[in-house]
Amino acid sequence: MKIRVGFGFDVHQLVEGRELWLGGILLEHTKGLLGHSDADVLLHAVCDALLGAANMRDIGYHFPDTAGEYKNIDSKILLKKTVELLADKGYTVGNIDATICAERPKLKAHIPLMQETMAKVMGIDVDDISIKATTTEKLGFTGREEGISAYATVLIEKNN
Ligand SMILES: Nc1ccn([C@@H]2O[C@H](COP(=O)(O)O)[C@@H](O)[C@H]2O)c(=O)n1
Ligand SMILES: C[C@@]1(CO)OP(=O)(O)OP(=O)(O)OC[C@H]1O
């Protein structure tokens, strides 16, 4: 069995008049994330970690933000397509560990649904996806609620 690790990071700006999609679910909040897609920063970090683990470039390489077909796209579709790109190379997802940096909203209560949603999209066990949340103690752009960032580490596997 060959195993590889990958790391992903993403940031999106918080603005008024947009929905807040995080971890594949819609959250109630006064602002939402701005992007070409639904701007689900956690799913984008996970896509980048998966692509990085397989040495397959990054999310913008496969799904350019200049392409009309990805305008306002549900990032769950991009995550599913990413898992399929890895499957074409013989890789399956081992486990994922991710952190969302957001001053608000409180995410704790929503994390189980994010885990279930993402696990279903990726075809993995809920137990194989860990999602954590932290504030940045009011420091920096996340602390000022100007944006939300996310980090993800993944392990992928392939039979030799
Ligand atoms: N948006 C957030 C941020 C944090 N949490 C939870 O609160 C705990 C404490 O956060 P600190 O940034 O003060 O360390 C953190 O461990 C999370 O459980 C949250 O739910 N939503
Ligand atoms: C997802 C894509 C494509 O719709 O757009 P954004 O929502 O702007 O997200 P980003 O994390 O900047 O990069 C990938 C993009 O190509």
GROMACS .gro file of N, CA and C and ligand atoms in nm, residues 10 12 35-37 39 44 59-60 63-65 70 78, ligand 2:
model
   58
   10ASP      N    1  -0.724   2.775   0.219
   10ASP     CA    2  -0.802   2.869   0.137
   10ASP      C    3  -0.859   2.980   0.224
   12HIS      N    4  -1.168   3.304   0.191
   12HIS     CA    5  -1.267   3.382   0.116
   12HIS      C    6  -1.314   3.499   0.202
   35GLY      N    7  -1.716   3.457  -0.374
   35GLY     CA    8  -1.631   3.377  -0.463
   35GLY      C    9  -1.700   3.357  -0.596
   36HIS      N   10  -1.630   3.294  -0.686
   36HIS     CA   11  -1.687   3.261  -0.817
   36HIS      C   12  -1.787   3.147  -0.801
   37SER      N   13  -1.753   3.054  -0.710
   37SER     CA   14  -1.842   2.943  -0.675
   37SER      C   15  -1.926   2.985  -0.554
   39ALA      N   16  -1.819   2.951  -0.277
   39ALA     CA   17  -1.711   2.998  -0.190
   39ALA      C   18  -1.698   2.920  -0.059
   44HIS      N   19  -1.296   2.387  -0.041
   44HIS     CA   20  -1.185   2.423  -0.130
   44HIS      C   21  -1.051   2.382  -0.070
   59ILE      N   22  -0.707   2.344  -0.715
   59ILE     CA   23  -0.850   2.356  -0.751
   59ILE      C   24  -0.872   2.450  -0.870
   60GLY      N   25  -0.799   2.560  -0.872
   60GLY     CA   26  -0.816   2.657  -0.980
   60GLY      C   27  -0.763   2.606  -1.113
   63PHE      N   28  -1.066   2.365  -1.202
   63PHE     CA   29  -1.197   2.432  -1.208
   63PHE      C   30  -1.173   2.583  -1.209
   64PRO      N   31  -1.133   2.639  -1.322
   64PRO     CA   32  -1.093   2.780  -1.327
   64PRO      C   33  -1.206   2.878  -1.292
   65ASP      N   34  -1.168   2.986  -1.223
   65ASP     CA   35  -1.270   3.085  -1.185
   65ASP      C   36  -1.302   3.179  -1.300
   70TYR      N   37  -1.853   2.701  -1.377
   70TYR     CA   38  -1.831   2.693  -1.231
   70TYR      C   39  -1.889   2.812  -1.155
   78LEU      N   40  -1.761   2.012  -0.684
   78LEU     CA   41  -1.616   2.019  -0.709
   78LEU      C   42  -1.542   1.915  -0.623
  162LIG     C1   43  -1.379   2.729  -0.698
  162LIG     C2   44  -1.341   2.833  -0.799
  162LIG     C3   45  -1.416   2.800  -0.930
  162LIG     O1   46  -1.552   2.833  -0.920
  162LIG     O2   47  -1.375   2.965  -0.766
  162LIG     P1   48  -1.379   3.041  -0.624
  162LIG     O3   49  -1.513   3.021  -0.562
  162LIG     O4   50  -1.344   3.186  -0.647
  162LIG     O5   51  -1.275   2.972  -0.527
  162LIG     P2   52  -1.115   2.976  -0.512
  162LIG     O6   53  -1.084   2.907  -0.384
  162LIG     O7   54  -1.066   3.115  -0.528
  162LIG     O8   55  -1.053   2.889  -0.632
  162LIG     C4   56  -1.102   2.793  -0.717
  162LIG     C5   57  -1.190   2.849  -0.826
  162LIG     O9   58  -1.143   2.823  -0.950
   0.00000   0.00000   0.00000
